[in-house]
Amino acid sequence: MNGWTELVTTALLGTDRRPVPAQLAEPWTRFDSADPDPAGRLLDLAAAYRAAARTGGPAPRVAAAGAVPSGQRDAAPDAAQQVLERLLLRPDPLLITLWLTGCADHGFTVAPQLWTSLADHLARHRRYPVALLRSAFGTQGRWFLDQNPRWSRLSKLLADGQEATEADIQLGRAERAELGQRRNQRALAAVRLEPDSDRGPILIITPPPVDEAMRVDGVSPRPPAGSRIGAGAYVLRQLVTAAAADLWPTEWNESPPQILDLVLRTAPQWREDLVDGWAAAAVRDAHAGWAAALTEAGYRGRQAAALHRLVPVQQRLAIVMDWLRADRQPEMILELLLSWPEPWPRQIWLSALRLLGTRALGSASVDYASAIGARIPLSDHDAAHEAADYYLNGVDRPASTLMLVRTAFAAVDQTMQLRAEIDQAFGQRSTVAGETSSPVAADTRRPL
Amino acid sequence: MVATTLSCMAVWERAGVLALAPDPASASAASSLATPRPWTRLGHDESHLWGTCLGSGRAPYQSVVELGPPPAFDCSCPSRKSPCKHVLGLLLLWTAGGIPAARPEPFAAAWIARRSARGTAQVDTVDKSTVVDPEAVQRRAAARRDRVTAGLDDLDRWLRDQVRSGLAGLNRAGYAHFEQVAARMVDAQAPGVASMLRSMPSELAREDWPSRLLQSMAALRLLITAHRRIDHLPAELAATVRSRIGYPVAKGEVLAGPPVVDRWTALGSVDTVEYRLETRRVWLRGSRSRRWALYLAFAPPGQRLEAAVSVGQAYEGALHFYPGSGQFRALVGQVQAVGGVDPAPAVDLDQVAREFAALVAADPWADRMPVVLAGVPVRPEGPGRPWRFRDTAGLGCDLVGLKDDPWPLLAHAAAGPVSLFGEWSSSVLRPISVLPDPQGRPFTNRLTQ
């Protein structure tokens, strides 16, 4: 027992029960007290011990943590970081995506002081393009995500994104062709064209059970947990999605618009799965025929935006004009407008603002407004302001919608202001040390 | 980062403005008001800024700032936050050079005049109160010393009783056991001693509480002994003893002392609340003298904490130190904001140990010391284990006072060792801010709060 432990033990039990040691252990022998009272003597000795102990001994050695990867690209300029810091206080995925895009386009990374708040936000919101995030964090930022179990899902997603790309590259051309053939055959076996059938022109053969060969080719027997789709419909959807988009017009000798007409006479329980499958295949294969047919038919599923972008611009303009004349649902028209390639011409953004200012869009109007504000050319900011003023004040409307429209136009303005700020912030440095071009190609921006 | 100067007037750094924000939401809202668009009637003179801001109300809000130090502000908006987003936005716009020099608008001139009148009234009051009778002062001082002496004798008996009957079981005695004697020390005009007693119950939840409690009691015993011999102690140590016990030192007396003129940079602060008294301790470092200073600001319940200095800001001018050996505490004299935080030289843990030993030799009751350490944080070895900080020589210490895991600190250190400012206490470090360095890291404050 060393001197200090003896003193603490005596103090715990009390000097009435345990005497203060007469002779203290080394190196404390030089300490003593003139107080005749054992309690006072103990306190004096404790004071001397305390002084010696607080000066402390040498600090312990600590093993170094694992090596941090090198090669981090430069962080975005201070002004840009301040914008992101502000956005993260009230996160809006659209605005943050705008910032991340600007960051990637200029070849910068997010500064370390914002990694924690960005990672915490991303751990709760999944709708960001993986490639943008990989670029934003850089090598050291991704190392940082690995350190915290709270961000393991995010870290794995960013790591998986890389592996998937490499695996695709490794798959040979011949193997891909064989895989495509197998997928086409399975789809044709499950979905048949039988114009004379009593049960409708397109006949669905109950999807087969998923065998090992199908599994190897990527068909999953069960839908993801929590999804409302049945197992059979899920398999059917996968088979149709996996087949080439061109398979059906070629094999059935019917154009996509004709096939969609036939679907209207097909058993209703399969319609949505067939159409979703064709839409996904059309997006994957960039099939303009399917894209135009589905768009004109008013398809609004998950692939709608990507499909719209595949429709040739002149054809898209014609569809928009038809729909405007026909007073179709404003949401449909806006979604088609939002697919317009940038920079937006005046005719497009004016149409979008008019819909926002004159049609009833309800609470979704602010989301549409932010999306519109993200696309109007910044050089047209003042003109857009004037147009918004006109639609706000020059149109008769029920008083109850005035506040909603005002809020929507404010959201357009706010988003445009933010874009100007981001442009200015990133534009403060014209050259990028380390890398001279964006590490993110537009076609690799896959959503989470 | 160096502050710019507009018409003889030093402009603050952006970080210094944001440090005033009562919460992150205010800082965010202020950033969006830092453009000229919502503002009209903008202007500044040597020591004030003003402008009217179009908000959600019918009439524009009128905002005025007096730069101080300490800064003061007023805004006609209904926000209960102080400073509100309009005041912060006005300051941010000013830091960006967006406010022209002008003569005060009538609403600003009226507020400035009201403040000026109030200031004069306060000075008059002070002047009247400073007419004192030296004999009466001496009598009061002697009476106070008698009361303190009697109180400390009472405390000595109490300490002996604790040790005589044994400390076992005190971990279940609760706050009241210590509060009773602390209250007697307040009556005995020894508030510093009362504060030491009130901090004891917080030690009792720890595993090694007997050792910690005995150390705290030993510190009190040493203070009692020192007070009994105070007339024979060196003057500086005697001043330290008086300070620890809680003898008052008049601000005027401190300000009358010799000024220490330097470029003083506020590197970090810690806010605490004890008995509803809000306290902010701000650490400043002198660039030329390499001296540390501690500025304390207090806010009683219901009042706003007003500090004469803002973290992240450098000031050129004079500080006046309180008397006593090993004392950091100082009052702010005539200073002018001159810029942001510059890189500061860092030390290693060996050097820190030597400096703390020297501090404890000068002030045996010292419990914290400001340090700048270069190194990297190290994740805990397992659940329940602490985060540590590893200096560039490979020595380490535990990190304490963390509200949450210090991931932001780890992020800063991904590219290599950081210069970390914090409070050192015996063998542990409370991290407060990351200092800028030649690698381009920005100043980052409030790592633990």
PDB file of N, CA and C in Angstrom, chain B residues 254-335:
ATOM      1  N   VAL B 254      -8.128  47.417  -9.939  1.00  0.00           N
ATOM      2  CA  VAL B 254      -7.457  46.610 -10.963  1.00  0.00           C
ATOM      3  C   VAL B 254      -7.130  47.482 -12.173  1.00  0.00           C
ATOM      4  N   LEU B 255      -8.127  48.290 -12.570  1.00  0.00           N
ATOM      5  CA  LEU B 255      -7.921  49.133 -13.762  1.00  0.00           C
ATOM      6  C   LEU B 255      -6.866  50.207 -13.517  1.00  0.00           C
ATOM      7  N   ALA B 256      -6.644  50.523 -12.236  1.00  0.00           N
ATOM      8  CA  ALA B 256      -5.616  51.519 -11.912  1.00  0.00           C
ATOM      9  C   ALA B 256      -4.224  50.901 -11.955  1.00  0.00           C
ATOM     10  N   GLY B 257      -4.174  49.567 -11.993  1.00  0.00           N
ATOM     11  CA  GLY B 257      -2.878  48.882 -12.042  1.00  0.00           C
ATOM     12  C   GLY B 257      -2.231  49.042 -13.408  1.00  0.00           C
ATOM     13  N   PRO B 258      -0.971  48.567 -13.520  1.00  0.00           N
ATOM     14  CA  PRO B 258      -0.251  48.762 -14.790  1.00  0.00           C
ATOM     15  C   PRO B 258      -0.906  47.975 -15.928  1.00  0.00           C
ATOM     16  N   PRO B 259      -1.106  48.615 -17.074  1.00  0.00           N
ATOM     17  CA  PRO B 259      -1.697  47.891 -18.204  1.00  0.00           C
ATOM     18  C   PRO B 259      -0.662  46.994 -18.874  1.00  0.00           C
ATOM     19  N   VAL B 260      -1.154  45.876 -19.446  1.00  0.00           N
ATOM     20  CA  VAL B 260      -0.278  45.039 -20.268  1.00  0.00           C
ATOM     21  C   VAL B 260      -0.783  45.204 -21.702  1.00  0.00           C
ATOM     22  N   VAL B 261      -0.005  45.946 -22.480  1.00  0.00           N
ATOM     23  CA  VAL B 261      -0.429  46.271 -23.851  1.00  0.00           C
ATOM     24  C   VAL B 261       0.100  45.199 -24.803  1.00  0.00           C
ATOM     25  N   ASP B 262      -0.803  44.666 -25.621  1.00  0.00           N
ATOM     26  CA  ASP B 262      -0.424  43.564 -26.513  1.00  0.00           C
ATOM     27  C   ASP B 262      -1.512  43.409 -27.565  1.00  0.00           C
ATOM     28  N   ARG B 263      -1.268  42.469 -28.495  1.00  0.00           N
ATOM     29  CA  ARG B 263      -2.360  42.043 -29.382  1.00  0.00           C
ATOM     30  C   ARG B 263      -2.982  40.824 -28.702  1.00  0.00           C
ATOM     31  N   TRP B 264      -4.168  41.008 -28.144  1.00  0.00           N
ATOM     32  CA  TRP B 264      -4.824  39.964 -27.360  1.00  0.00           C
ATOM     33  C   TRP B 264      -5.863  39.255 -28.233  1.00  0.00           C
ATOM     34  N   THR B 265      -5.721  37.952 -28.346  1.00  0.00           N
ATOM     35  CA  THR B 265      -6.662  37.192 -29.179  1.00  0.00           C
ATOM     36  C   THR B 265      -7.506  36.277 -28.304  1.00  0.00           C
ATOM     37  N   ALA B 266      -8.813  36.379 -28.459  1.00  0.00           N
ATOM     38  CA  ALA B 266      -9.735  35.527 -27.680  1.00  0.00           C
ATOM     39  C   ALA B 266      -9.832  34.167 -28.375  1.00  0.00           C
ATOM     40  N   LEU B 267      -9.180  33.164 -27.781  1.00  0.00           N
ATOM     41  CA  LEU B 267      -9.061  31.855 -28.448  1.00  0.00           C
ATOM     42  C   LEU B 267     -10.204  30.905 -28.126  1.00  0.00           C
ATOM     43  N   GLY B 268     -10.915  31.152 -27.057  1.00  0.00           N
ATOM     44  CA  GLY B 268     -12.007  30.226 -26.741  1.00  0.00           C
ATOM     45  C   GLY B 268     -12.695  30.613 -25.458  1.00  0.00           C
ATOM     46  N   SER B 269     -13.871  30.050 -25.257  1.00  0.00           N
ATOM     47  CA  SER B 269     -14.611  30.370 -24.039  1.00  0.00           C
ATOM     48  C   SER B 269     -15.385  29.149 -23.578  1.00  0.00           C
ATOM     49  N   VAL B 270     -15.714  29.170 -22.297  1.00  0.00           N
ATOM     50  CA  VAL B 270     -16.535  28.111 -21.715  1.00  0.00           C
ATOM     51  C   VAL B 270     -17.640  28.792 -20.911  1.00  0.00           C
ATOM     52  N   ASP B 271     -18.882  28.382 -21.150  1.00  0.00           N
ATOM     53  CA  ASP B 271     -20.005  28.939 -20.384  1.00  0.00           C
ATOM     54  C   ASP B 271     -20.413  27.954 -19.301  1.00  0.00           C
ATOM     55  N   THR B 272     -20.644  28.451 -18.113  1.00  0.00           N
ATOM     56  CA  THR B 272     -21.124  27.592 -17.026  1.00  0.00           C
ATOM     57  C   THR B 272     -22.271  28.304 -16.308  1.00  0.00           C
ATOM     58  N   VAL B 273     -23.068  27.511 -15.606  1.00  0.00           N
ATOM     59  CA  VAL B 273     -24.136  28.094 -14.797  1.00  0.00           C
ATOM     60  C   VAL B 273     -24.032  27.485 -13.404  1.00  0.00           C
ATOM     61  N   GLU B 274     -23.853  28.342 -12.403  1.00  0.00           N
ATOM     62  CA  GLU B 274     -23.800  27.858 -11.024  1.00  0.00           C
ATOM     63  C   GLU B 274     -24.757  28.704 -10.198  1.00  0.00           C
ATOM     64  N   TYR B 275     -25.679  28.033  -9.587  1.00  0.00           N
ATOM     65  CA  TYR B 275     -26.702  28.735  -8.794  1.00  0.00           C
ATOM     66  C   TYR B 275     -27.357  29.842  -9.627  1.00  0.00           C
ATOM     67  N   ARG B 276     -27.725  29.495 -10.855  1.00  0.00           N
ATOM     68  CA  ARG B 276     -28.418  30.363 -11.809  1.00  0.00           C
ATOM     69  C   ARG B 276     -27.585  31.578 -12.235  1.00  0.00           C
ATOM     70  N   LEU B 277     -26.345  31.606 -11.776  1.00  0.00           N
ATOM     71  CA  LEU B 277     -25.458  32.689 -12.233  1.00  0.00           C
ATOM     72  C   LEU B 277     -24.704  32.151 -13.449  1.00  0.00           C
ATOM     73  N   GLU B 278     -24.954  32.831 -14.579  1.00  0.00           N
ATOM     74  CA  GLU B 278     -24.310  32.396 -15.807  1.00  0.00           C
ATOM     75  C   GLU B 278     -22.925  33.037 -15.875  1.00  0.00           C
ATOM     76  N   THR B 279     -21.932  32.230 -16.163  1.00  0.00           N
ATOM     77  CA  THR B 279     -20.560  32.745 -16.222  1.00  0.00           C
ATOM     78  C   THR B 279     -19.935  32.348 -17.546  1.00  0.00           C
ATOM     79  N   ARG B 280     -19.249  33.266 -18.158  1.00  0.00           N
ATOM     80  CA  ARG B 280     -18.460  32.940 -19.353  1.00  0.00           C
ATOM     81  C   ARG B 280     -17.003  33.247 -19.050  1.00  0.00           C
ATOM     82  N   ARG B 281     -16.146  32.237 -19.222  1.00  0.00           N
ATOM     83  CA  ARG B 281     -14.720  32.530 -19.090  1.00  0.00           C
ATOM     84  C   ARG B 281     -14.109  32.505 -20.489  1.00  0.00           C
ATOM     85  N   VAL B 282     -13.509  33.615 -20.834  1.00  0.00           N
ATOM     86  CA  VAL B 282     -12.908  33.781 -22.166  1.00  0.00           C
ATOM     87  C   VAL B 282     -11.394  33.832 -21.992  1.00  0.00           C
ATOM     88  N   TRP B 283     -10.703  32.971 -22.736  1.00  0.00           N
ATOM     89  CA  TRP B 283      -9.235  32.938 -22.645  1.00  0.00           C
ATOM     90  C   TRP B 283      -8.640  33.781 -23.767  1.00  0.00           C
ATOM     91  N   LEU B 284      -7.712  34.653 -23.396  1.00  0.00           N
ATOM     92  CA  LEU B 284      -7.021  35.481 -24.387  1.00  0.00           C
ATOM     93  C   LEU B 284      -5.523  35.213 -24.318  1.00  0.00           C
ATOM     94  N   ARG B 285      -4.883  35.367 -25.454  1.00  0.00           N
ATOM     95  CA  ARG B 285      -3.439  35.164 -25.472  1.00  0.00           C
ATOM     96  C   ARG B 285      -2.778  36.377 -26.099  1.00  0.00           C
ATOM     97  N   GLY B 286      -1.712  36.852 -25.446  1.00  0.00           N
ATOM     98  CA  GLY B 286      -0.966  38.001 -25.969  1.00  0.00           C
ATOM     99  C   GLY B 286       0.071  37.527 -26.972  1.00  0.00           C
ATOM    100  N   SER B 287       0.034  38.079 -28.183  1.00  0.00           N
ATOM    101  CA  SER B 287       0.956  37.605 -29.231  1.00  0.00           C
ATOM    102  C   SER B 287       2.399  37.938 -28.902  1.00  0.00           C
ATOM    103  N   ARG B 288       2.627  39.132 -28.374  1.00  0.00           N
ATOM    104  CA  ARG B 288       4.026  39.540 -28.139  1.00  0.00           C
ATOM    105  C   ARG B 288       4.513  39.087 -26.771  1.00  0.00           C
ATOM    106  N   SER B 289       3.674  39.255 -25.765  1.00  0.00           N
ATOM    107  CA  SER B 289       4.092  38.880 -24.407  1.00  0.00           C
ATOM    108  C   SER B 289       3.986  37.379 -24.166  1.00  0.00           C
ATOM    109  N   ARG B 290       3.253  36.674 -25.061  1.00  0.00           N
ATOM    110  CA  ARG B 290       2.962  35.233 -24.901  1.00  0.00           C
ATOM    111  C   ARG B 290       2.298  34.952 -23.549  1.00  0.00           C
ATOM    112  N   ARG B 291       1.604  35.941 -23.016  1.00  0.00           N
ATOM    113  CA  ARG B 291       0.950  35.801 -21.716  1.00  0.00           C
ATOM    114  C   ARG B 291      -0.503  35.410 -21.943  1.00  0.00           C
ATOM    115  N   TRP B 292      -1.041  34.609 -21.036  1.00  0.00           N
ATOM    116  CA  TRP B 292      -2.443  34.228 -21.090  1.00  0.00           C
ATOM    117  C   TRP B 292      -3.263  35.124 -20.169  1.00  0.00           C
ATOM    118  N   ALA B 293      -4.496  35.364 -20.537  1.00  0.00           N
ATOM    119  CA  ALA B 293      -5.388  36.157 -19.680  1.00  0.00           C
ATOM    120  C   ALA B 293      -6.771  35.502 -19.663  1.00  0.00           C
ATOM    121  N   LEU B 294      -7.430  35.649 -18.552  1.00  0.00           N
ATOM    122  CA  LEU B 294      -8.784  35.098 -18.408  1.00  0.00           C
ATOM    123  C   LEU B 294      -9.741  36.250 -18.131  1.00  0.00           C
ATOM    124  N   TYR B 295     -10.710  36.427 -19.012  1.00  0.00           N
ATOM    125  CA  TYR B 295     -11.721  37.461 -18.815  1.00  0.00           C
ATOM    126  C   TYR B 295     -13.016  36.773 -18.398  1.00  0.00           C
ATOM    127  N   LEU B 296     -13.598  37.220 -17.307  1.00  0.00           N
ATOM    128  CA  LEU B 296     -14.844  36.615 -16.821  1.00  0.00           C
ATOM    129  C   LEU B 296     -16.007  37.573 -17.024  1.00  0.00           C
ATOM    130  N   ALA B 297     -17.102  37.023 -17.539  1.00  0.00           N
ATOM    131  CA  ALA B 297     -18.328  37.831 -17.657  1.00  0.00           C
ATOM    132  C   ALA B 297     -19.438  37.078 -16.934  1.00  0.00           C
ATOM    133  N   PHE B 298     -20.292  37.809 -16.241  1.00  0.00           N
ATOM    134  CA  PHE B 298     -21.358  37.191 -15.446  1.00  0.00           C
ATOM    135  C   PHE B 298     -22.711  37.735 -15.857  1.00  0.00           C
ATOM    136  N   ALA B 299     -23.723  36.882 -15.740  1.00  0.00           N
ATOM    137  CA  ALA B 299     -25.097  37.352 -15.971  1.00  0.00           C
ATOM    138  C   ALA B 299     -25.991  36.741 -14.900  1.00  0.00           C
ATOM    139  N   PRO B 300     -26.546  37.592 -14.031  1.00  0.00           N
ATOM    140  CA  PRO B 300     -27.494  37.083 -13.025  1.00  0.00           C
ATOM    141  C   PRO B 300     -28.740  36.548 -13.740  1.00  0.00           C
ATOM    142  N   PRO B 301     -29.573  35.782 -13.020  1.00  0.00           N
ATOM    143  CA  PRO B 301     -30.778  35.223 -13.641  1.00  0.00           C
ATOM    144  C   PRO B 301     -31.596  36.294 -14.352  1.00  0.00           C
ATOM    145  N   GLY B 302     -32.024  35.983 -15.583  1.00  0.00           N
ATOM    146  CA  GLY B 302     -32.890  36.893 -16.323  1.00  0.00           C
ATOM    147  C   GLY B 302     -32.154  37.956 -17.100  1.00  0.00           C
ATOM    148  N   GLN B 303     -30.856  38.033 -16.921  1.00  0.00           N
ATOM    149  CA  GLN B 303     -30.117  39.062 -17.668  1.00  0.00           C
ATOM    150  C   GLN B 303     -29.242  38.409 -18.734  1.00  0.00           C
ATOM    151  N   ARG B 304     -28.932  39.194 -19.749  1.00  0.00           N
ATOM    152  CA  ARG B 304     -28.147  38.675 -20.851  1.00  0.00           C
ATOM    153  C   ARG B 304     -26.663  38.800 -20.528  1.00  0.00           C
ATOM    154  N   LEU B 305     -25.910  37.772 -20.928  1.00  0.00           N
ATOM    155  CA  LEU B 305     -24.479  37.786 -20.669  1.00  0.00           C
ATOM    156  C   LEU B 305     -23.798  38.715 -21.674  1.00  0.00           C
ATOM    157  N   GLU B 306     -23.171  39.770 -21.177  1.00  0.00           N
ATOM    158  CA  GLU B 306     -22.501  40.703 -22.076  1.00  0.00           C
ATOM    159  C   GLU B 306     -21.013  40.633 -21.839  1.00  0.00           C
ATOM    160  N   ALA B 307     -20.284  40.166 -22.851  1.00  0.00           N
ATOM    161  CA  ALA B 307     -18.835  40.057 -22.707  1.00  0.00           C
ATOM    162  C   ALA B 307     -18.172  41.171 -23.495  1.00  0.00           C
ATOM    163  N   ALA B 308     -17.073  41.702 -22.921  1.00  0.00           N
ATOM    164  CA  ALA B 308     -16.375  42.809 -23.582  1.00  0.00           C
ATOM    165  C   ALA B 308     -15.567  42.314 -24.765  1.00  0.00           C
ATOM    166  N   VAL B 309     -15.313  41.010 -24.810  1.00  0.00           N
ATOM    167  CA  VAL B 309     -14.509  40.467 -25.913  1.00  0.00           C
ATOM    168  C   VAL B 309     -15.248  39.289 -26.529  1.00  0.00           C
ATOM    169  N   SER B 310     -15.052  39.098 -27.838  1.00  0.00           N
ATOM    170  CA  SER B 310     -15.708  38.002 -28.539  1.00  0.00           C
ATOM    171  C   SER B 310     -14.663  36.991 -28.989  1.00  0.00           C
ATOM    172  N   VAL B 311     -15.016  35.733 -28.845  1.00  0.00           N
ATOM    173  CA  VAL B 311     -14.094  34.677 -29.256  1.00  0.00           C
ATOM    174  C   VAL B 311     -13.909  34.747 -30.773  1.00  0.00           C
ATOM    175  N   GLY B 312     -12.664  34.512 -31.194  1.00  0.00           N
ATOM    176  CA  GLY B 312     -12.374  34.561 -32.622  1.00  0.00           C
ATOM    177  C   GLY B 312     -11.889  35.926 -33.067  1.00  0.00           C
ATOM    178  N   GLN B 313     -11.770  36.827 -32.114  1.00  0.00           N
ATOM    179  CA  GLN B 313     -11.435  38.212 -32.428  1.00  0.00           C
ATOM    180  C   GLN B 313     -10.107  38.579 -31.754  1.00  0.00           C
ATOM    181  N   ALA B 314      -9.291  39.358 -32.434  1.00  0.00           N
ATOM    182  CA  ALA B 314      -8.053  39.867 -31.820  1.00  0.00           C
ATOM    183  C   ALA B 314      -8.244  41.342 -31.486  1.00  0.00           C
ATOM    184  N   TYR B 315      -7.646  41.757 -30.387  1.00  0.00           N
ATOM    185  CA  TYR B 315      -7.772  43.154 -29.934  1.00  0.00           C
ATOM    186  C   TYR B 315      -6.373  43.717 -29.670  1.00  0.00           C
ATOM    187  N   GLU B 316      -6.159  44.910 -30.089  1.00  0.00           N
ATOM    188  CA  GLU B 316      -4.906  45.604 -29.775  1.00  0.00           C
ATOM    189  C   GLU B 316      -5.237  46.549 -28.631  1.00  0.00           C
ATOM    190  N   GLY B 317      -4.462  46.435 -27.558  1.00  0.00           N
ATOM    191  CA  GLY B 317      -4.742  47.329 -26.437  1.00  0.00           C
ATOM    192  C   GLY B 317      -4.319  46.738 -25.112  1.00  0.00           C
ATOM    193  N   ALA B 318      -4.923  47.284 -24.048  1.00  0.00           N
ATOM    194  CA  ALA B 318      -4.440  46.987 -22.693  1.00  0.00           C
ATOM    195  C   ALA B 318      -5.384  46.083 -21.916  1.00  0.00           C
ATOM    196  N   LEU B 319      -4.807  45.122 -21.226  1.00  0.00           N
ATOM    197  CA  LEU B 319      -5.534  44.367 -20.204  1.00  0.00           C
ATOM    198  C   LEU B 319      -4.910  44.727 -18.859  1.00  0.00           C
ATOM    199  N   HIS B 320      -5.715  44.620 -17.816  1.00  0.00           N
ATOM    200  CA  HIS B 320      -5.236  44.900 -16.461  1.00  0.00           C
ATOM    201  C   HIS B 320      -5.447  43.639 -15.631  1.00  0.00           C
ATOM    202  N   PHE B 321      -4.354  43.101 -15.107  1.00  0.00           N
ATOM    203  CA  PHE B 321      -4.441  41.818 -14.406  1.00  0.00           C
ATOM    204  C   PHE B 321      -4.762  42.002 -12.931  1.00  0.00           C
ATOM    205  N   TYR B 322      -5.537  41.048 -12.428  1.00  0.00           N
ATOM    206  CA  TYR B 322      -5.784  41.019 -10.988  1.00  0.00           C
ATOM    207  C   TYR B 322      -4.484  40.646 -10.276  1.00  0.00           C
ATOM    208  N   PRO B 323      -4.320  41.089  -9.031  1.00  0.00           N
ATOM    209  CA  PRO B 323      -3.074  40.758  -8.326  1.00  0.00           C
ATOM    210  C   PRO B 323      -3.057  39.288  -7.937  1.00  0.00           C
ATOM    211  N   GLY B 324      -1.848  38.773  -7.728  1.00  0.00           N
ATOM    212  CA  GLY B 324      -1.726  37.387  -7.249  1.00  0.00           C
ATOM    213  C   GLY B 324      -0.814  36.571  -8.135  1.00  0.00           C
ATOM    214  N   SER B 325      -0.136  35.606  -7.501  1.00  0.00           N
ATOM    215  CA  SER B 325       0.756  34.746  -8.270  1.00  0.00           C
ATOM    216  C   SER B 325      -0.078  33.693  -8.997  1.00  0.00           C
ATOM    217  N   GLY B 326       0.326  33.368 -10.211  1.00  0.00           N
ATOM    218  CA  GLY B 326      -0.385  32.351 -10.996  1.00  0.00           C
ATOM    219  C   GLY B 326      -1.770  32.785 -11.413  1.00  0.00           C
ATOM    220  N   GLN B 327      -2.032  34.080 -11.394  1.00  0.00           N
ATOM    221  CA  GLN B 327      -3.375  34.561 -11.747  1.00  0.00           C
ATOM    222  C   GLN B 327      -3.459  34.887 -13.239  1.00  0.00           C
ATOM    223  N   PHE B 328      -4.535  34.447 -13.883  1.00  0.00           N
ATOM    224  CA  PHE B 328      -4.760  34.782 -15.278  1.00  0.00           C
ATOM    225  C   PHE B 328      -5.806  35.883 -15.422  1.00  0.00           C
ATOM    226  N   ARG B 329      -6.624  36.062 -14.365  1.00  0.00           N
ATOM    227  CA  ARG B 329      -7.801  36.906 -14.524  1.00  0.00           C
ATOM    228  C   ARG B 329      -7.415  38.362 -14.786  1.00  0.00           C
ATOM    229  N   ALA B 330      -8.119  38.962 -15.736  1.00  0.00           N
ATOM    230  CA  ALA B 330      -7.812  40.340 -16.108  1.00  0.00           C
ATOM    231  C   ALA B 330      -9.077  41.073 -16.497  1.00  0.00           C
ATOM    232  N   LEU B 331      -9.002  42.395 -16.447  1.00  0.00           N
ATOM    233  CA  LEU B 331     -10.087  43.236 -16.960  1.00  0.00           C
ATOM    234  C   LEU B 331      -9.641  43.853 -18.280  1.00  0.00           C
ATOM    235  N   VAL B 332     -10.613  44.104 -19.127  1.00  0.00           N
ATOM    236  CA  VAL B 332     -10.303  44.686 -20.429  1.00  0.00           C
ATOM    237  C   VAL B 332     -10.284  46.204 -20.302  1.00  0.00           C
ATOM    238  N   GLY B 333      -9.152  46.792 -20.674  1.00  0.00           N
ATOM    239  CA  GLY B 333      -9.037  48.250 -20.637  1.00  0.00           C
ATOM    240  C   GLY B 333      -9.407  48.842 -21.996  1.00  0.00           C
ATOM    241  N   GLN B 334      -8.587  49.730 -22.494  1.00  0.00           N
ATOM    242  CA  GLN B 334      -8.823  50.331 -23.813  1.00  0.00           C
ATOM    243  C   GLN B 334      -8.315  49.367 -24.888  1.00  0.00           C
ATOM    244  N   VAL B 335      -9.220  48.808 -25.650  1.00  0.00           N
ATOM    245  CA  VAL B 335      -8.796  47.902 -26.725  1.00  0.00           C
ATOM    246  C   VAL B 335      -9.586  48.229 -27.992  1.00  0.00           C
TER     247      VAL B 335
END
